[in-house]
mmCIF file of C-alpha atoms and ligand atoms in Angstrom:
data_model
loop_
_atom_site.group_PDB
_atom_site.id
_atom_site.type_symbol
_atom_site.label_atom_id
_atom_site.label_comp_id
_atom_site.label_asym_id
_atom_site.label_seq_id
_atom_site.Cartn_x
_atom_site.Cartn_y
_atom_site.Cartn_z
ATOM 1 C CA UNK D 646 -12.552 28.181 2.167
ATOM 2 C CA UNK D 647 -12.278 28.612 -0.722
ATOM 3 C CA UNK D 648 -10.957 24.668 -1.437
ATOM 4 C CA UNK D 649 -13.542 22.683 1.078
ATOM 5 C CA UNK D 650 -14.932 20.354 -1.664
ATOM 6 C CA UNK D 651 -18.009 20.312 1.076
ATOM 7 C CA UNK D 652 -18.570 19.834 4.249
ATOM 8 C CA UNK D 653 -18.421 16.436 6.400
ATOM 9 C CA UNK D 654 -20.722 15.956 9.347
ATOM 10 C CA UNK D 655 -20.033 14.522 12.680
ATOM 11 C CA UNK D 656 -23.340 12.145 11.505
ATOM 12 C CA UNK D 657 -25.928 13.352 9.344
ATOM 13 C CA UNK D 658 -29.418 11.127 10.564
ATOM 14 C CA UNK D 659 -31.059 11.874 7.699
ATOM 15 C CA UNK D 660 -28.181 9.687 5.569
ATOM 16 C CA UNK D 661 -28.439 6.842 7.998
ATOM 17 C CA UNK D 662 -31.962 6.894 7.660
ATOM 18 C CA UNK D 663 -32.369 7.912 3.866
ATOM 19 C CA UNK D 664 -30.205 5.142 2.817
ATOM 20 C CA UNK D 665 -33.214 2.168 4.476
ATOM 21 C CA UNK D 666 -35.568 5.409 3.358
ATOM 22 C CA UNK D 667 -38.672 3.015 1.857
ATOM 23 C CA UNK D 668 -39.012 0.203 3.397
ATOM 24 C CA UNK D 669 -38.873 2.477 7.405
ATOM 25 C CA UNK D 670 -41.920 4.610 5.704
ATOM 26 C CA UNK D 671 -43.271 1.465 4.892
ATOM 27 C CA UNK D 672 -42.796 0.524 8.258
ATOM 28 C CA UNK D 673 -44.823 3.540 10.167
ATOM 29 C CA UNK D 674 -47.554 3.715 7.373
ATOM 30 C CA UNK D 675 -48.472 0.480 8.675
ATOM 31 C CA UNK D 676 -48.647 1.469 12.466
ATOM 32 C CA UNK D 677 -50.421 4.694 11.268
ATOM 33 C CA UNK D 678 -52.798 2.907 9.428
ATOM 34 C CA UNK D 679 -52.829 0.446 11.783
ATOM 35 C CA UNK D 680 -54.769 2.599 14.524
ATOM 36 C CA UNK D 681 -52.318 1.481 17.251
ATOM 37 C CA UNK D 682 -50.241 3.413 18.902
ATOM 38 C CA UNK D 683 -48.321 1.982 22.098
ATOM 39 C CA UNK D 684 -48.291 -1.664 23.560
ATOM 40 C CA UNK D 685 -48.966 -3.507 20.295
ATOM 41 C CA UNK D 686 -47.229 -5.657 17.875
ATOM 42 C CA UNK D 687 -45.027 -3.762 16.697
ATOM 43 C CA UNK D 688 -43.327 -3.251 20.200
ATOM 44 C CA UNK D 689 -44.004 -7.416 21.203
ATOM 45 C CA UNK D 690 -41.891 -8.117 18.014
ATOM 46 C CA UNK D 691 -39.206 -6.024 18.781
ATOM 47 C CA UNK D 692 -38.532 -6.547 21.617
ATOM 48 C CA UNK D 693 -39.059 -10.778 20.610
ATOM 49 C CA UNK D 694 -36.582 -9.403 17.557
ATOM 50 C CA UNK D 695 -34.628 -7.270 20.558
ATOM 51 C CA UNK D 696 -33.744 -10.670 23.424
ATOM 52 C CA UNK D 697 -32.764 -13.075 20.447
ATOM 53 C CA UNK D 698 -30.185 -10.491 18.845
ATOM 54 C CA UNK D 699 -28.719 -9.516 21.972
ATOM 55 C CA UNK D 700 -29.413 -13.577 23.713
ATOM 56 C CA UNK D 701 -31.101 -12.419 26.995
ATOM 57 C CA UNK D 702 -35.072 -14.480 27.811
ATOM 58 C CA UNK D 703 -36.195 -10.924 28.471
ATOM 59 C CA UNK D 704 -36.208 -7.393 27.086
ATOM 60 C CA UNK D 705 -38.820 -4.646 28.148
ATOM 61 C CA UNK D 706 -38.508 -1.506 25.926
ATOM 62 C CA UNK D 707 -39.405 1.344 27.488
ATOM 63 C CA UNK D 708 -39.065 5.287 27.283
ATOM 64 C CA UNK D 709 -35.491 6.030 26.541
ATOM 65 C CA UNK D 710 -32.204 4.988 27.512
ATOM 66 C CA UNK D 711 -31.994 6.587 31.384
ATOM 67 C CA UNK D 712 -35.471 4.662 32.050
ATOM 68 C CA UNK D 713 -33.902 1.668 32.024
ATOM 69 C CA UNK D 714 -31.163 2.782 33.298
ATOM 70 C CA UNK D 715 -33.703 4.563 35.999
ATOM 71 C CA UNK D 716 -35.639 1.023 35.481
ATOM 72 C CA UNK D 717 -32.744 -1.427 36.599
ATOM 73 C CA UNK D 718 -32.237 0.072 39.605
ATOM 74 C CA UNK D 719 -35.777 1.138 40.685
ATOM 75 C CA UNK D 720 -37.372 -3.122 40.212
ATOM 76 C CA UNK D 721 -33.772 -4.118 42.721
ATOM 77 C CA UNK D 722 -34.585 -2.138 45.259
ATOM 78 C CA UNK D 723 -38.539 -3.076 44.352
ATOM 79 C CA UNK D 724 -37.505 -6.548 45.288
ATOM 80 C CA UNK D 725 -35.735 -6.207 48.358
ATOM 81 C CA UNK D 726 -32.313 -6.479 46.459
ATOM 82 C CA UNK D 727 -31.064 -2.789 46.486
ATOM 83 C CA UNK D 728 -31.788 0.081 49.421
ATOM 84 C CA UNK D 729 -31.134 4.070 50.018
ATOM 85 C CA UNK D 730 -27.857 4.969 49.941
ATOM 86 C CA UNK D 731 -26.398 1.683 48.434
ATOM 87 C CA UNK D 732 -23.649 1.796 46.936
ATOM 88 C CA UNK D 733 -22.669 1.549 43.257
ATOM 89 C CA UNK D 734 -19.953 1.261 40.974
ATOM 90 C CA UNK D 735 -20.191 3.596 37.729
ATOM 91 C CA UNK D 736 -16.937 4.560 36.100
ATOM 92 C CA UNK D 737 -15.670 8.050 36.859
ATOM 93 C CA UNK D 738 -15.568 10.139 32.590
ATOM 94 C CA UNK D 739 -19.501 7.943 31.795
ATOM 95 C CA UNK D 740 -21.816 10.167 29.266
ATOM 96 C CA UNK D 741 -23.629 11.491 33.285
ATOM 97 C CA UNK D 742 -27.318 9.117 33.069
ATOM 98 C CA UNK D 743 -25.246 6.667 34.062
ATOM 99 C CA UNK D 744 -25.148 8.624 37.326
ATOM 100 C CA UNK D 745 -28.402 10.133 37.764
ATOM 101 C CA UNK D 746 -30.084 6.455 37.263
ATOM 102 C CA UNK D 747 -28.054 5.883 40.498
ATOM 103 C CA UNK D 748 -28.747 8.995 42.652
ATOM 104 C CA UNK D 749 -31.755 9.652 41.408
ATOM 105 C CA UNK D 750 -32.560 5.928 43.542
ATOM 106 C CA UNK D 751 -31.347 7.764 46.620
ATOM 107 C CA UNK D 752 -28.185 5.341 46.160
ATOM 108 C CA UNK D 753 -24.628 6.375 46.157
ATOM 109 C CA UNK D 754 -22.668 5.886 42.876
ATOM 110 C CA UNK D 755 -19.439 5.025 43.114
ATOM 111 C CA UNK D 756 -16.653 7.080 40.323
ATOM 112 C CA UNK D 757 -13.371 4.715 39.987
ATOM 113 C CA UNK D 758 -11.235 5.898 37.495
ATOM 114 C CA UNK D 759 -10.534 4.613 33.223
ATOM 115 C CA UNK D 760 -7.850 3.275 31.980
ATOM 116 C CA UNK D 761 -6.385 6.100 29.596
ATOM 117 C CA UNK D 762 -5.315 2.912 27.182
ATOM 118 C CA UNK D 763 -8.750 2.263 26.465
ATOM 119 C CA UNK D 764 -11.209 4.965 27.966
ATOM 120 C CA UNK D 765 -13.215 1.755 30.103
ATOM 121 C CA UNK D 766 -13.229 1.959 33.227
ATOM 122 C CA UNK D 767 -9.974 0.221 35.378
ATOM 123 C CA UNK D 768 -10.168 -2.650 36.607
ATOM 124 C CA UNK D 769 -7.521 -2.783 38.394
ATOM 125 C CA UNK D 770 -9.285 -0.133 40.491
ATOM 126 C CA UNK D 771 -12.270 -1.658 41.985
ATOM 127 C CA UNK D 772 -11.576 -3.555 43.981
ATOM 128 C CA UNK D 773 -10.246 -0.520 46.726
ATOM 129 C CA UNK D 774 -13.462 1.308 46.072
ATOM 130 C CA UNK D 775 -15.886 -1.702 47.881
ATOM 131 C CA UNK D 776 -17.057 -2.053 50.740
ATOM 132 C CA UNK D 777 -19.873 -3.301 52.738
ATOM 133 C CA UNK D 778 -22.418 -1.668 51.549
ATOM 134 C CA UNK D 779 -21.723 -2.240 47.703
ATOM 135 C CA UNK D 780 -24.101 -4.178 45.753
ATOM 136 C CA UNK D 781 -23.508 -3.366 42.251
ATOM 137 C CA UNK D 782 -20.483 -2.466 38.924
ATOM 138 C CA UNK D 783 -22.387 -0.144 36.281
ATOM 139 C CA UNK D 784 -20.808 -0.806 34.057
ATOM 140 C CA UNK D 785 -20.437 1.320 30.528
ATOM 141 C CA UNK D 786 -19.520 0.284 27.120
ATOM 142 C CA UNK D 787 -18.242 3.221 26.705
ATOM 143 C CA UNK D 788 -18.149 4.429 23.183
ATOM 144 C CA UNK D 789 -18.567 0.713 21.726
ATOM 145 C CA UNK D 790 -16.004 0.077 22.946
ATOM 146 C CA UNK D 791 -15.944 -3.922 25.549
ATOM 147 C CA UNK D 792 -14.960 -2.693 28.363
ATOM 148 C CA UNK D 793 -16.189 -6.611 30.322
ATOM 149 C CA UNK D 794 -12.965 -8.431 31.289
ATOM 150 C CA UNK D 795 -13.326 -11.614 33.539
ATOM 151 C CA UNK D 796 -11.263 -9.699 36.117
ATOM 152 C CA UNK D 797 -14.965 -8.235 36.564
ATOM 153 C CA UNK D 798 -16.620 -10.767 36.439
ATOM 154 C CA UNK D 799 -14.302 -12.624 39.571
ATOM 155 C CA UNK D 800 -15.170 -10.070 41.409
ATOM 156 C CA UNK D 801 -19.023 -9.261 40.746
ATOM 157 C CA UNK D 802 -18.639 -13.239 41.618
ATOM 158 C CA UNK D 803 -16.325 -12.967 44.727
ATOM 159 C CA UNK D 804 -18.026 -10.437 46.181
ATOM 160 C CA UNK D 805 -21.460 -11.453 45.326
ATOM 161 C CA UNK D 806 -22.653 -7.876 43.433
ATOM 162 C CA UNK D 807 -25.006 -7.491 40.098
ATOM 163 C CA UNK D 808 -23.113 -6.594 37.196
ATOM 164 C CA UNK D 809 -25.699 -4.136 35.557
ATOM 165 C CA UNK D 810 -24.075 -2.887 31.812
ATOM 166 C CA UNK D 811 -25.232 1.065 30.522
ATOM 167 C CA UNK D 812 -25.638 -1.183 26.929
ATOM 168 C CA UNK D 813 -25.909 2.499 25.223
ATOM 169 C CA UNK D 814 -23.293 2.570 22.906
ATOM 170 C CA UNK D 815 -22.564 -0.459 22.014
ATOM 171 C CA UNK D 816 -24.664 -1.972 20.667
ATOM 172 C CA UNK D 817 -24.041 -5.645 18.613
ATOM 173 C CA UNK D 818 -20.193 -5.555 20.742
ATOM 174 C CA UNK D 819 -19.571 -9.314 22.195
ATOM 175 C CA UNK D 820 -17.052 -10.721 24.157
ATOM 176 C CA UNK D 821 -16.136 -13.956 24.126
ATOM 177 C CA UNK D 822 -18.538 -13.817 21.685
ATOM 178 C CA UNK D 823 -21.956 -13.318 24.083
ATOM 179 C CA UNK D 824 -22.507 -9.427 23.609
ATOM 180 C CA UNK D 825 -22.533 -7.134 25.913
ATOM 181 C CA UNK D 826 -26.520 -6.351 27.695
ATOM 182 C CA UNK D 827 -26.211 -10.645 27.731
ATOM 183 C CA UNK D 828 -23.416 -10.748 29.771
ATOM 184 C CA UNK D 829 -24.897 -9.531 33.627
ATOM 185 C CA UNK D 830 -27.193 -9.297 35.899
ATOM 186 C CA UNK D 831 -29.229 -7.047 33.820
ATOM 187 C CA UNK D 832 -28.492 -3.870 30.391
ATOM 188 C CA UNK D 833 -29.706 -1.141 29.603
ATOM 189 C CA UNK D 834 -30.195 0.378 26.246
ATOM 190 C CA UNK D 835 -30.989 3.580 24.126
ATOM 191 C CA UNK D 836 -31.874 4.353 20.541
ATOM 192 C CA UNK D 837 -31.496 7.348 20.968
ATOM 193 C CA UNK D 838 -30.954 8.350 17.433
ATOM 194 C CA UNK D 839 -27.636 9.173 16.681
ATOM 195 C CA UNK D 840 -26.949 5.966 18.373
ATOM 196 C CA UNK D 841 -25.730 2.277 16.293
ATOM 197 C CA UNK D 842 -29.275 1.229 16.818
ATOM 198 C CA UNK D 843 -31.462 4.571 17.306
ATOM 199 C CA UNK D 844 -34.438 5.130 15.989
ATOM 200 C CA UNK D 845 -35.415 7.806 15.213
ATOM 201 C CA UNK D 846 -36.740 10.028 18.644
ATOM 202 C CA UNK D 847 -36.778 8.196 22.072
ATOM 203 C CA UNK D 848 -37.258 5.253 22.626
ATOM 204 C CA UNK D 849 -34.825 2.571 25.284
ATOM 205 C CA UNK D 850 -35.285 -1.591 26.279
ATOM 206 C CA UNK D 851 -34.279 -3.757 29.261
ATOM 207 C CA UNK D 852 -32.404 -6.910 28.167
ATOM 208 C CA UNK D 853 -31.919 -9.357 31.077
ATOM 209 C CA UNK D 854 -32.061 -13.517 31.807
ATOM 210 C CA UNK D 855 -34.109 -12.420 35.132
ATOM 211 C CA UNK D 856 -37.689 -13.445 35.796
ATOM 212 C CA UNK D 857 -38.891 -11.532 38.101
ATOM 213 C CA UNK D 858 -36.791 -8.432 37.666
ATOM 214 C CA UNK D 859 -37.856 -8.105 34.103
ATOM 215 C CA UNK D 860 -41.697 -8.916 35.330
ATOM 216 C CA UNK D 861 -41.322 -5.965 37.890
ATOM 217 C CA UNK D 862 -39.543 -3.467 34.998
ATOM 218 C CA UNK D 863 -42.507 -4.093 33.012
ATOM 219 C CA UNK D 864 -44.550 -3.270 35.885
ATOM 220 C CA UNK D 865 -42.654 0.131 36.860
ATOM 221 C CA UNK D 866 -42.810 1.453 33.164
ATOM 222 C CA UNK D 867 -46.301 0.775 33.243
ATOM 223 C CA UNK D 868 -47.885 3.061 36.343
ATOM 224 C CA UNK D 869 -46.866 0.324 38.488
ATOM 225 C CA UNK D 870 -49.428 -1.696 37.313
ATOM 226 C CA UNK D 871 -49.680 -4.989 35.434
ATOM 227 C CA UNK D 872 -53.675 -5.602 35.393
ATOM 228 C CA UNK D 873 -55.848 -2.445 34.568
ATOM 229 C CA UNK D 874 -56.714 -0.599 37.392
ATOM 230 C CA UNK D 875 -54.532 -2.104 40.204
ATOM 231 C CA UNK D 876 -51.554 -0.112 40.842
ATOM 232 C CA UNK D 877 -48.889 -2.343 42.498
ATOM 233 C CA UNK D 878 -46.461 0.135 42.937
ATOM 234 C CA UNK D 879 -45.695 4.512 42.667
ATOM 235 C CA UNK D 880 -44.534 3.845 38.694
ATOM 236 C CA UNK D 881 -43.627 5.980 36.140
ATOM 237 C CA UNK D 882 -44.776 5.710 32.650
ATOM 238 C CA UNK D 883 -42.045 4.561 30.083
ATOM 239 C CA UNK D 884 -43.244 3.296 26.759
ATOM 240 C CA UNK D 885 -41.734 2.219 23.267
ATOM 241 C CA UNK D 886 -44.161 4.012 20.585
ATOM 242 C CA UNK D 887 -45.426 1.890 18.162
ATOM 243 C CA UNK D 888 -43.690 3.741 15.224
ATOM 244 C CA UNK D 889 -40.554 3.577 16.898
ATOM 245 C CA UNK D 890 -40.683 -0.264 17.859
ATOM 246 C CA UNK D 891 -41.685 -0.445 14.064
ATOM 247 C CA UNK D 892 -38.508 1.848 12.736
ATOM 248 C CA UNK D 893 -36.198 -0.223 14.921
ATOM 249 C CA UNK D 894 -36.872 -3.090 13.297
ATOM 250 C CA UNK D 895 -36.379 -2.526 10.070
ATOM 251 C CA UNK D 896 -33.091 -1.193 11.387
ATOM 252 C CA UNK D 897 -32.029 -3.575 13.389
ATOM 253 C CA UNK D 898 -31.608 -6.322 9.999
ATOM 254 C CA UNK D 899 -29.043 -3.353 10.032
ATOM 255 C CA UNK D 900 -27.067 -3.315 12.509
ATOM 256 C CA UNK D 901 -24.104 -5.673 12.004
ATOM 257 C CA UNK D 902 -23.843 -3.790 8.458
ATOM 258 C CA UNK D 903 -23.531 -1.013 9.931
ATOM 259 C CA UNK D 904 -20.897 -1.352 12.627
ATOM 260 C CA UNK D 905 -19.044 -3.406 9.660
ATOM 261 C CA UNK D 906 -18.922 -0.282 7.568
ATOM 262 C CA UNK D 907 -18.026 1.815 11.496
ATOM 263 C CA UNK D 908 -15.275 -0.760 11.930
ATOM 264 C CA UNK D 909 -13.840 -0.822 8.644
ATOM 265 C CA UNK D 910 -13.453 3.448 8.650
ATOM 266 C CA UNK D 911 -11.453 3.218 11.802
ATOM 267 C CA UNK D 912 -9.190 0.393 11.181
ATOM 268 C CA UNK D 913 -8.886 2.536 8.373
ATOM 269 C CA UNK D 914 -7.591 5.693 11.071
ATOM 270 C CA UNK D 915 -5.963 3.327 13.425
ATOM 271 C CA UNK D 916 -3.851 2.173 10.662
ATOM 272 C CA UNK D 917 -3.054 6.159 8.629
ATOM 273 C CA UNK D 918 -3.225 8.407 11.391
ATOM 274 C CA UNK D 919 0.501 8.942 11.558
ATOM 275 C CA UNK D 920 1.244 12.131 14.135
ATOM 276 C CA UNK D 921 3.534 12.092 16.897
ATOM 277 C CA UNK D 922 0.989 14.836 18.600
ATOM 278 C CA UNK D 923 -2.357 12.689 18.801
ATOM 279 C CA UNK D 924 -3.305 9.419 20.793
ATOM 280 C CA UNK D 925 -5.132 6.933 19.284
ATOM 281 C CA UNK D 926 -6.468 5.605 22.717
ATOM 282 C CA UNK D 927 -6.910 1.403 22.112
ATOM 283 C CA UNK D 928 -8.988 -0.704 23.379
ATOM 284 C CA UNK D 929 -6.789 -4.225 22.800
ATOM 285 C CA UNK D 930 -8.149 -7.567 22.590
ATOM 286 C CA UNK D 931 -11.375 -5.777 23.957
ATOM 287 C CA UNK D 932 -13.779 -5.366 20.527
ATOM 288 C CA UNK D 933 -14.801 -2.664 19.390
ATOM 289 C CA UNK D 934 -18.330 -0.706 17.352
ATOM 290 C CA UNK D 935 -17.179 2.245 17.131
ATOM 291 C CA UNK D 936 -19.928 3.378 18.691
ATOM 292 C CA UNK D 937 -17.810 7.038 18.430
ATOM 293 C CA UNK D 938 -14.031 7.051 17.417
ATOM 294 C CA UNK D 939 -12.127 9.284 20.684
ATOM 295 C CA UNK D 940 -8.471 10.734 20.024
ATOM 296 C CA UNK D 941 -6.340 12.580 23.061
ATOM 297 C CA UNK D 942 -4.849 15.355 21.494
ATOM 298 C CA UNK D 943 -2.819 18.156 24.057
ATOM 299 C CA UNK D 944 -3.906 20.706 21.451
ATOM 300 C CA UNK D 945 -8.193 19.094 20.974
ATOM 301 C CA UNK D 946 -9.470 23.009 21.015
ATOM 302 C CA UNK D 947 -6.461 23.781 18.289
ATOM 303 C CA UNK D 948 -7.228 20.371 16.300
ATOM 304 C CA UNK D 949 -10.895 21.128 16.122
ATOM 305 C CA UNK D 950 -10.213 24.566 15.125
ATOM 306 C CA UNK D 951 -8.662 23.046 12.528
ATOM 307 C CA UNK D 952 -10.902 20.457 11.160
ATOM 308 C CA UNK D 953 -13.066 23.058 11.149
ATOM 309 C CA UNK D 954 -11.551 25.576 9.429
ATOM 310 C CA UNK D 955 -11.425 22.318 6.642
ATOM 311 C CA UNK D 956 -14.797 21.293 6.906
ATOM 312 C CA UNK D 957 -14.625 18.849 8.817
ATOM 313 C CA UNK D 958 -17.023 18.355 12.241
ATOM 314 C CA UNK D 959 -15.977 16.670 14.473
ATOM 315 C CA UNK D 960 -18.015 16.359 18.716
ATOM 316 C CA UNK D 961 -15.809 16.187 21.940
ATOM 317 C CA UNK D 962 -17.887 13.003 24.407
ATOM 318 C CA UNK D 963 -17.218 14.764 26.834
ATOM 319 C CA UNK D 964 -15.903 18.806 27.480
ATOM 320 C CA UNK D 965 -17.413 18.449 30.836
ATOM 321 C CA UNK D 966 -16.989 15.097 33.704
ATOM 322 C CA UNK D 967 -19.464 14.457 36.089
ATOM 323 C CA UNK D 968 -17.744 14.975 39.272
ATOM 324 C CA UNK D 969 -17.866 18.798 37.396
ATOM 325 C CA UNK D 970 -21.356 19.207 36.840
ATOM 326 C CA UNK D 971 -23.474 21.892 39.097
ATOM 327 C CA UNK D 972 -25.362 19.581 38.940
ATOM 328 C CA UNK D 973 -23.594 17.766 41.192
ATOM 329 C CA UNK D 974 -22.001 20.706 42.943
ATOM 330 C CA UNK D 975 -20.716 18.914 46.093
ATOM 331 C CA UNK D 976 -18.566 16.316 43.700
ATOM 332 C CA UNK D 977 -16.512 19.295 42.635
ATOM 333 C CA UNK D 978 -13.429 19.118 44.615
ATOM 334 C CA UNK D 979 -12.510 15.571 43.693
ATOM 335 C CA UNK D 980 -10.225 14.976 41.562
ATOM 336 C CA UNK D 981 -10.299 12.516 38.864
ATOM 337 C CA UNK D 982 -6.869 12.634 37.043
ATOM 338 C CA UNK D 983 -6.851 10.725 34.291
ATOM 339 C CA UNK D 984 -11.209 11.752 33.882
ATOM 340 C CA UNK D 985 -10.159 15.503 33.315
ATOM 341 C CA UNK D 986 -7.707 14.566 31.443
ATOM 342 C CA UNK D 987 -9.952 12.806 28.295
ATOM 343 C CA UNK D 988 -12.201 15.609 28.935
ATOM 344 C CA UNK D 989 -10.301 17.550 28.077
ATOM 345 C CA UNK D 990 -8.449 15.923 25.363
ATOM 346 C CA UNK D 991 -10.962 13.634 23.584
ATOM 347 C CA UNK D 992 -12.107 14.366 20.367
ATOM 348 C CA UNK D 993 -14.442 12.540 18.436
ATOM 349 C CA UNK D 994 -13.781 12.639 14.725
ATOM 350 C CA UNK D 995 -16.666 11.232 11.845
ATOM 351 C CA UNK D 996 -16.318 7.455 11.934
ATOM 352 C CA UNK D 997 -20.049 5.431 10.842
ATOM 353 C CA UNK D 998 -21.312 3.142 7.664
ATOM 354 C CA UNK D 999 -22.383 6.504 5.498
ATOM 355 C CA UNK D 1000 -18.842 7.595 5.276
ATOM 356 C CA UNK D 1001 -16.289 6.715 2.341
ATOM 357 C CA UNK D 1002 -13.094 4.864 2.798
ATOM 358 C CA UNK D 1003 -11.771 8.376 0.769
ATOM 359 C CA UNK D 1004 -14.027 10.887 3.524
ATOM 360 C CA UNK D 1005 -11.280 8.513 6.170
ATOM 361 C CA UNK D 1006 -8.762 9.440 3.964
ATOM 362 C CA UNK D 1007 -9.464 13.306 4.119
ATOM 363 C CA UNK D 1008 -10.026 13.096 7.441
ATOM 364 C CA UNK D 1009 -6.404 11.188 8.366
ATOM 365 C CA UNK D 1010 -4.518 13.773 5.991
ATOM 366 C CA UNK D 1011 -5.766 16.614 8.088
ATOM 367 C CA UNK D 1012 -5.150 14.404 11.138
ATOM 368 C CA UNK D 1013 -1.020 14.164 10.146
ATOM 369 C CA UNK D 1014 -1.037 18.098 8.752
ATOM 370 C CA UNK D 1015 -1.924 18.909 12.211
ATOM 371 C CA UNK D 1016 0.969 21.142 13.401
HETATM 372 C C1 LIG V 591 -27.551 7.886 25.883
HETATM 373 C C2 LIG V 591 -27.453 7.899 26.244
HETATM 374 C C3 LIG V 591 -27.107 6.992 27.524
HETATM 375 C C4 LIG V 591 -29.053 7.412 27.569
HETATM 376 O O1 LIG V 591 -29.955 7.684 26.855
HETATM 377 P P1 LIG V 591 -31.177 7.894 26.481
HETATM 378 O O2 LIG V 591 -31.550 7.284 25.419
HETATM 379 O O3 LIG V 591 -30.918 9.441 25.619
HETATM 380 O O4 LIG V 591 -31.916 8.535 28.051
HETATM 381 C C5 LIG V 591 -27.379 6.450 28.844
HETATM 382 N N1 LIG V 591 -26.059 5.806 28.933
HETATM 383 C C6 LIG V 591 -25.094 6.221 27.865
HETATM 384 C C7 LIG V 591 -23.970 5.687 28.174
HETATM 385 C C8 LIG V 591 -24.962 6.792 27.095
HETATM 386 O O5 LIG V 591 -25.116 7.493 25.634
#
């Protein structure tokens, strides 16, 4: 088409990095010249800054978000608090990593439908799936929305089950003034480049107030060793490198500012998108750092095509739910109608800190004219 002013990328990591390019380059070059590339000062400093930010006593860095999830469950097993076959409650519409961490540890995921209004786990459906094997809820703050509720807090207390947060999509999100990642027994964070706090490669972390858990995770991620050449567990190698830690330490300073920009764009969408065929699932009374701005539309594929023709790139989070994946063949016949509807109708429109209100206006005009 001739009248496209410019292509609006869903997320330009190049432009996001460019915002603080000098500072990032300086941080990287300091690591390069230091000659120390793993388990050094940059990692130690980032861990300290991140745990202070989140508000927990411990932060253990690791290779990526999946490892962070995996290491939490593995450490509970090593500590004798989880056993093969124990049941872990998890939202059916999460990104597959949450579920992989459970099955990799020989634990049993129990999928629970989300609410269509919030897209977060439906806390009214949790108690009905609790059995005597239930040991934990993996609470996913999907799309940057807080999934924590008082009801979930009470269920965990009453049934003595652990609350593990998957905070891969919600850096900076709060509940009653406390940050997600500090609300449960332990939390996994991903710093995949496209997340609200993103590295320039893979990186992840666990936050917790549980000293014993923290030490076990640190040991497991270091080949199962806490003293050189002595191995207490059959561990794995999962480390955040110094370069990523140095980059994250720079970007952490701007996280609140970045999230405020996302909120401004998102609020413009919420106030101005007016089209009967488009639903904006609102997380009422819940904080939201808008990692993803999801809209629902029965004609999702046609809408995506329409936006693309008009120069706006969108994404789908996610096209196929975990229980319909080939990786989990034995669940393919299960039915989760709300989850399936979300995967059929969800479209993610650009929403990030480098967009202008003009960009947002352009998207709204297109969405409001879609028929
Ligand atoms: C990104 C993500 C992960 C995994 O993070 P990686 O760093 O890519 O391993 C886990 N859970 C959720 C919900 C995610 O969005």
